[in-house]
Amino acid sequence: MSTVTSHEESFFPDRKRLFSGLCQDMHERLAEIIRKRRKASMSLAGGTTPGQLYDALSNTVLAWEKVTITLTDERWVSPEDPASNEYLIRDLLMKRRAAGATFVPLKTNHAKASGGAGTAEKRITPLMPFDICLIGMGPDGHIASLIPGAEGYAAAADPNTTKKLAGIHAPGAAGAPERMTLTVPGLLSSRRIVVLFMGQDKLNVYNEAKAGEGSSPLKALLAQKKVPVHAFWAP
C-alpha cells in the first residue's frame, strides 16, 4: 500500500464557500471513481453539520444508481425518528437526482447497538474500503460516535481491534445515548477520509489532534499515513 506523505487541508472564508467547495470535490471524485470502477461507496456522517452538503449533493448530475451509501455511526432509534442518521440521509440526500442511490443501514432490531454490530458489519463489509468516508467532529473532539469517556469507547478506539463496528453507550449524548459506530480500523477501511467541521473551537481541537495532543480520536487518523485525510473547515 502506498504511503501518504501528508494529509490535506482546505480552509474557506465562509460556510457557503465551504459547502460549495466540498460538494464539488465529492462530486468530481465520485464521478471519477464510477468511471474507473463502475461503482462507488460512501460512509457518511449524521448530525446537523453536513445537512447543507447533502442537500446540494442530491441535485448533482451523477450515475447515482451506481453509488451505495452507509453511515459512519447511528443513533439507536427507529429509522423513522428524526434523530436517526438514516432519516437524515434519506430526507436530505436520497432525493431528486440522488434518489437512485442504494442505502445500507446500520440499525438492526437488536435491543442494543452492541448486539447488532456483527449483523451490521456483515452488511457493510462488501462496501469496504469506502471510496469516501465523511466524518464530522463534536466540540469534545469526538468523531462518528467515538465519544471519549463513553462505555465501549476504549475498545472501539483501539487501533488493533479486528471489529469494524462497535456499540457505544454515552449518557447525555444528543439524540440518543445508545449508538453504533465505526471503530478506528473501520474508519480507516477507506480510500479517503474527509473531516468536515466549522468554528474556531473545533479548529483548536483539530490543531491539537494534528499535534498528537488531546483526547480526540481524530489524532489516530491524522497520525497514520496509509489513508489520506482531507480536512474542510470554515469559521
mmCIF file of C-alpha atoms in Angstrom:
data_model
loop_
_atom_site.group_PDB
_atom_site.id
_atom_site.type_symbol
_atom_site.label_atom_id
_atom_site.label_comp_id
_atom_site.label_asym_id
_atom_site.label_seq_id
_atom_site.Cartn_x
_atom_site.Cartn_y
_atom_site.Cartn_z
ATOM 1 C CA MET A 1 0.000 0.000 0.000
ATOM 2 C CA SER A 2 1.310 3.442 -0.864
ATOM 3 C CA THR A 3 2.160 5.819 1.947
ATOM 4 C CA VAL A 4 0.533 9.230 2.340
ATOM 5 C CA THR A 5 3.247 11.859 2.609
ATOM 6 C CA SER A 6 0.896 14.430 4.115
ATOM 7 C CA HIS A 7 -2.781 14.973 4.734
ATOM 8 C CA GLU A 8 -4.702 17.816 3.084
ATOM 9 C CA GLU A 9 -6.487 20.918 4.380
ATOM 10 C CA SER A 10 -8.970 23.152 2.571
ATOM 11 C CA PHE A 11 -9.954 26.162 4.663
ATOM 12 C CA PHE A 12 -12.619 28.565 3.398
ATOM 13 C CA PRO A 13 -13.502 32.142 4.428
ATOM 14 C CA ASP A 14 -17.186 31.306 4.928
ATOM 15 C CA ARG A 15 -19.538 28.348 5.169
ATOM 16 C CA LYS A 16 -21.254 28.945 1.839
ATOM 17 C CA ARG A 17 -17.956 28.513 0.009
ATOM 18 C CA LEU A 18 -17.047 25.576 2.250
ATOM 19 C CA PHE A 19 -20.158 23.605 1.280
ATOM 20 C CA SER A 20 -19.858 24.591 -2.364
ATOM 21 C CA GLY A 21 -16.204 23.538 -2.462
ATOM 22 C CA LEU A 22 -16.771 20.224 -0.701
ATOM 23 C CA CYS A 23 -19.826 19.415 -2.836
ATOM 24 C CA GLN A 24 -17.783 19.971 -5.996
ATOM 25 C CA ASP A 25 -14.873 17.935 -4.618
ATOM 26 C CA MET A 26 -17.066 14.963 -3.689
ATOM 27 C CA HIS A 27 -18.998 15.092 -6.965
ATOM 28 C CA GLU A 28 -15.829 15.114 -9.062
ATOM 29 C CA ARG A 29 -14.275 12.270 -7.089
ATOM 30 C CA LEU A 30 -17.396 10.118 -7.243
ATOM 31 C CA ALA A 31 -17.702 10.674 -10.997
ATOM 32 C CA GLU A 32 -14.059 9.642 -11.495
ATOM 33 C CA ILE A 33 -14.440 6.577 -9.252
ATOM 34 C CA ILE A 34 -17.549 5.451 -11.161
ATOM 35 C CA ARG A 35 -15.746 5.994 -14.461
ATOM 36 C CA LYS A 36 -12.834 3.835 -13.322
ATOM 37 C CA ARG A 37 -14.568 1.133 -11.261
ATOM 38 C CA ARG A 38 -18.231 1.432 -12.341
ATOM 39 C CA LYS A 39 -19.405 1.797 -8.737
ATOM 40 C CA ALA A 40 -18.681 3.864 -5.624
ATOM 41 C CA SER A 41 -19.326 3.604 -1.893
ATOM 42 C CA MET A 42 -19.604 6.243 0.794
ATOM 43 C CA SER A 43 -19.836 6.148 4.566
ATOM 44 C CA LEU A 44 -21.479 9.375 5.708
ATOM 45 C CA ALA A 45 -21.809 11.322 8.934
ATOM 46 C CA GLY A 46 -25.066 12.243 10.605
ATOM 47 C CA GLY A 47 -25.761 15.241 12.803
ATOM 48 C CA THR A 48 -26.564 18.797 11.805
ATOM 49 C CA THR A 49 -23.257 19.860 10.217
ATOM 50 C CA PRO A 50 -23.442 18.092 6.800
ATOM 51 C CA GLY A 51 -27.117 18.797 6.045
ATOM 52 C CA GLN A 52 -26.431 21.626 3.611
ATOM 53 C CA LEU A 53 -23.823 19.491 1.840
ATOM 54 C CA TYR A 54 -26.256 16.588 1.392
ATOM 55 C CA ASP A 55 -28.963 18.855 0.040
ATOM 56 C CA ALA A 56 -26.542 20.265 -2.553
ATOM 57 C CA LEU A 57 -25.167 16.831 -3.497
ATOM 58 C CA SER A 58 -28.681 15.470 -4.070
ATOM 59 C CA ASN A 59 -29.076 17.696 -7.124
ATOM 60 C CA THR A 60 -25.738 16.912 -8.788
ATOM 61 C CA VAL A 61 -25.665 15.041 -12.086
ATOM 62 C CA LEU A 62 -24.126 11.649 -11.354
ATOM 63 C CA ALA A 63 -24.810 7.962 -12.017
ATOM 64 C CA TRP A 64 -26.322 7.701 -8.547
ATOM 65 C CA GLU A 65 -27.653 4.198 -9.236
ATOM 66 C CA LYS A 66 -24.008 3.101 -9.025
ATOM 67 C CA VAL A 67 -23.467 4.675 -5.588
ATOM 68 C CA THR A 68 -24.018 2.790 -2.324
ATOM 69 C CA ILE A 69 -24.263 4.741 0.926
ATOM 70 C CA THR A 70 -23.957 3.725 4.553
ATOM 71 C CA LEU A 71 -23.221 5.587 7.795
ATOM 72 C CA THR A 72 -20.207 6.227 9.994
ATOM 73 C CA ASP A 73 -22.465 5.870 13.035
ATOM 74 C CA GLU A 74 -26.097 5.546 14.018
ATOM 75 C CA ARG A 75 -28.249 6.557 16.939
ATOM 76 C CA TRP A 76 -30.133 3.500 18.217
ATOM 77 C CA VAL A 77 -33.621 4.796 17.435
ATOM 78 C CA SER A 78 -36.208 3.962 14.784
ATOM 79 C CA PRO A 79 -35.214 4.928 11.214
ATOM 80 C CA GLU A 80 -38.427 6.973 11.152
ATOM 81 C CA ASP A 81 -37.234 9.040 14.124
ATOM 82 C CA PRO A 82 -35.830 12.440 13.027
ATOM 83 C CA ALA A 83 -32.916 11.799 15.432
ATOM 84 C CA SER A 84 -31.860 8.867 13.227
ATOM 85 C CA ASN A 85 -28.901 9.416 10.910
ATOM 86 C CA GLU A 86 -30.586 7.147 8.369
ATOM 87 C CA TYR A 87 -33.582 9.507 8.436
ATOM 88 C CA LEU A 88 -31.227 12.434 7.733
ATOM 89 C CA ILE A 89 -29.620 10.756 4.716
ATOM 90 C CA ARG A 90 -32.934 9.683 3.226
ATOM 91 C CA ASP A 91 -34.503 13.092 3.854
ATOM 92 C CA LEU A 92 -31.690 15.346 2.617
ATOM 93 C CA LEU A 93 -29.510 13.322 0.231
ATOM 94 C CA MET A 94 -31.507 10.480 -1.302
ATOM 95 C CA LYS A 95 -33.946 12.661 -3.234
ATOM 96 C CA ARG A 96 -34.061 14.449 -6.608
ATOM 97 C CA ARG A 97 -31.182 13.177 -8.755
ATOM 98 C CA ALA A 98 -29.700 11.113 -5.899
ATOM 99 C CA ALA A 99 -32.916 9.162 -5.304
ATOM 100 C CA GLY A 100 -31.479 6.191 -7.185
ATOM 101 C CA ALA A 101 -28.600 5.591 -4.764
ATOM 102 C CA THR A 102 -28.625 2.444 -2.612
ATOM 103 C CA PHE A 103 -28.640 2.712 1.180
ATOM 104 C CA VAL A 104 -27.262 0.092 3.593
ATOM 105 C CA PRO A 105 -28.468 0.733 7.163
ATOM 106 C CA LEU A 106 -26.602 0.133 10.405
ATOM 107 C CA LYS A 107 -29.749 -0.128 12.543
ATOM 108 C CA THR A 108 -30.939 -3.630 13.370
ATOM 109 C CA ASN A 109 -33.773 -4.952 15.539
ATOM 110 C CA HIS A 110 -31.424 -5.741 18.420
ATOM 111 C CA ALA A 111 -32.198 -4.018 21.705
ATOM 112 C CA LYS A 112 -28.671 -2.661 21.977
ATOM 113 C CA ALA A 113 -26.231 -1.471 19.347
ATOM 114 C CA SER A 114 -23.578 -3.897 20.607
ATOM 115 C CA GLY A 115 -25.951 -6.774 19.854
ATOM 116 C CA GLY A 116 -26.422 -5.660 16.256
ATOM 117 C CA ALA A 117 -22.795 -4.830 15.476
ATOM 118 C CA GLY A 118 -21.967 -8.220 13.961
ATOM 119 C CA THR A 119 -25.041 -8.202 11.722
ATOM 120 C CA ALA A 120 -24.396 -4.648 10.542
ATOM 121 C CA GLU A 121 -20.716 -5.365 9.900
ATOM 122 C CA LYS A 122 -21.666 -8.175 7.518
ATOM 123 C CA ARG A 123 -23.908 -5.711 5.658
ATOM 124 C CA ILE A 124 -21.237 -3.062 5.151
ATOM 125 C CA THR A 125 -18.149 -5.224 4.607
ATOM 126 C CA PRO A 126 -18.843 -5.506 0.830
ATOM 127 C CA LEU A 127 -18.662 -1.678 0.645
ATOM 128 C CA MET A 128 -15.165 -1.537 2.136
ATOM 129 C CA PRO A 129 -12.848 0.117 1.544
ATOM 130 C CA PHE A 130 -15.207 3.096 1.333
ATOM 131 C CA ASP A 131 -14.295 5.400 -1.527
ATOM 132 C CA ILE A 132 -15.215 8.365 0.673
ATOM 133 C CA CYS A 133 -15.688 8.352 4.438
ATOM 134 C CA LEU A 134 -17.129 11.663 5.656
ATOM 135 C CA ILE A 135 -16.872 12.452 9.349
ATOM 136 C CA GLY A 136 -17.749 15.465 11.428
ATOM 137 C CA MET A 137 -16.287 16.444 14.780
ATOM 138 C CA GLY A 138 -18.026 17.329 18.020
ATOM 139 C CA PRO A 139 -16.960 20.168 20.348
ATOM 140 C CA ASP A 140 -15.401 17.488 22.574
ATOM 141 C CA GLY A 141 -13.393 16.170 19.627
ATOM 142 C CA HIS A 142 -15.461 13.029 19.053
ATOM 143 C CA ILE A 143 -15.733 11.662 15.520
ATOM 144 C CA ALA A 144 -18.503 9.311 14.339
ATOM 145 C CA SER A 145 -19.765 8.095 17.740
ATOM 146 C CA LEU A 146 -16.281 7.529 19.133
ATOM 147 C CA ILE A 147 -17.057 9.613 22.213
ATOM 148 C CA PRO A 148 -14.207 9.795 24.759
ATOM 149 C CA GLY A 149 -15.322 8.510 28.135
ATOM 150 C CA ALA A 150 -18.351 6.633 26.789
ATOM 151 C CA GLU A 151 -18.953 2.987 27.633
ATOM 152 C CA GLY A 152 -17.311 0.926 24.898
ATOM 153 C CA TYR A 153 -15.095 3.773 23.690
ATOM 154 C CA ALA A 154 -11.720 2.248 24.600
ATOM 155 C CA ALA A 155 -12.422 -0.954 22.656
ATOM 156 C CA ALA A 156 -13.812 0.915 19.620
ATOM 157 C CA ALA A 157 -10.883 3.363 19.521
ATOM 158 C CA ASP A 158 -8.279 0.589 19.815
ATOM 159 C CA PRO A 159 -6.288 0.666 16.540
ATOM 160 C CA ASN A 160 -5.693 -3.082 16.874
ATOM 161 C CA THR A 161 -9.311 -4.198 17.156
ATOM 162 C CA THR A 162 -10.474 -6.536 14.419
ATOM 163 C CA LYS A 163 -14.032 -5.186 14.630
ATOM 164 C CA LYS A 164 -15.182 -2.578 12.130
ATOM 165 C CA LEU A 165 -18.324 -1.632 14.101
ATOM 166 C CA ALA A 166 -18.991 -1.387 17.824
ATOM 167 C CA GLY A 167 -21.710 -0.396 20.253
ATOM 168 C CA ILE A 168 -21.250 2.740 22.343
ATOM 169 C CA HIS A 169 -23.282 3.964 25.297
ATOM 170 C CA ALA A 170 -22.820 7.673 26.004
ATOM 171 C CA PRO A 171 -25.243 9.067 28.606
ATOM 172 C CA GLY A 172 -26.132 12.651 27.745
ATOM 173 C CA ALA A 173 -25.209 12.352 24.059
ATOM 174 C CA ALA A 174 -27.558 14.318 21.792
ATOM 175 C CA GLY A 175 -30.241 12.311 20.013
ATOM 176 C CA ALA A 176 -29.727 9.035 21.876
ATOM 177 C CA PRO A 177 -27.174 7.645 24.333
ATOM 178 C CA GLU A 178 -27.093 4.241 22.604
ATOM 179 C CA ARG A 179 -25.028 4.341 19.396
ATOM 180 C CA MET A 180 -23.348 2.152 16.828
ATOM 181 C CA THR A 181 -20.123 3.455 15.348
ATOM 182 C CA LEU A 182 -17.336 2.571 13.001
ATOM 183 C CA THR A 183 -14.261 1.743 15.046
ATOM 184 C CA VAL A 184 -10.927 3.411 14.286
ATOM 185 C CA PRO A 185 -9.978 0.487 11.978
ATOM 186 C CA GLY A 186 -13.484 0.746 10.493
ATOM 187 C CA LEU A 187 -12.947 4.404 9.634
ATOM 188 C CA LEU A 188 -9.546 3.527 8.192
ATOM 189 C CA SER A 189 -11.168 0.924 5.913
ATOM 190 C CA SER A 190 -11.482 3.773 3.430
ATOM 191 C CA ARG A 191 -9.652 5.088 0.412
ATOM 192 C CA ARG A 192 -10.144 8.667 1.613
ATOM 193 C CA ILE A 193 -11.400 10.279 4.825
ATOM 194 C CA VAL A 194 -12.948 13.754 4.762
ATOM 195 C CA VAL A 195 -13.298 15.712 8.016
ATOM 196 C CA LEU A 196 -15.931 18.473 7.901
ATOM 197 C CA PHE A 197 -16.013 20.949 10.774
ATOM 198 C CA MET A 198 -16.646 24.613 11.460
ATOM 199 C CA GLY A 199 -15.826 27.280 14.033
ATOM 200 C CA GLN A 200 -12.699 28.339 15.917
ATOM 201 C CA ASP A 201 -13.283 25.991 18.861
ATOM 202 C CA LYS A 202 -13.294 22.933 16.615
ATOM 203 C CA LEU A 203 -10.291 24.242 14.691
ATOM 204 C CA ASN A 204 -8.447 24.396 18.011
ATOM 205 C CA VAL A 205 -9.371 20.761 18.715
ATOM 206 C CA TYR A 206 -8.272 19.770 15.192
ATOM 207 C CA ASN A 207 -4.904 21.515 15.569
ATOM 208 C CA GLU A 208 -4.408 19.845 18.933
ATOM 209 C CA ALA A 209 -5.157 16.429 17.401
ATOM 210 C CA LYS A 210 -2.817 17.175 14.495
ATOM 211 C CA ALA A 211 -0.066 17.805 17.037
ATOM 212 C CA GLY A 212 -0.814 14.418 18.616
ATOM 213 C CA GLU A 213 -2.253 16.017 21.735
ATOM 214 C CA GLY A 214 -5.625 15.997 23.488
ATOM 215 C CA SER A 215 -8.213 13.222 23.788
ATOM 216 C CA SER A 216 -9.845 13.344 20.341
ATOM 217 C CA PRO A 217 -9.697 10.034 18.433
ATOM 218 C CA LEU A 218 -9.073 12.187 15.353
ATOM 219 C CA LYS A 219 -5.395 12.216 16.294
ATOM 220 C CA ALA A 220 -5.168 8.500 15.442
ATOM 221 C CA LEU A 221 -6.411 9.235 11.913
ATOM 222 C CA LEU A 222 -4.036 12.161 11.455
ATOM 223 C CA ALA A 223 -1.040 10.211 12.774
ATOM 224 C CA GLN A 224 -1.388 7.317 10.308
ATOM 225 C CA LYS A 225 -0.031 7.512 6.762
ATOM 226 C CA LYS A 226 -1.960 4.806 4.896
ATOM 227 C CA VAL A 227 -5.280 6.581 4.264
ATOM 228 C CA PRO A 228 -5.359 10.232 3.142
ATOM 229 C CA VAL A 229 -7.309 12.575 5.401
ATOM 230 C CA HIS A 230 -8.647 15.849 3.962
ATOM 231 C CA ALA A 231 -9.906 18.496 6.401
ATOM 232 C CA PHE A 232 -12.545 21.004 5.230
ATOM 233 C CA TRP A 233 -13.156 23.977 7.549
ATOM 234 C CA ALA A 234 -14.734 27.429 7.675
ATOM 235 C CA PRO A 235 -15.274 29.863 10.572
#
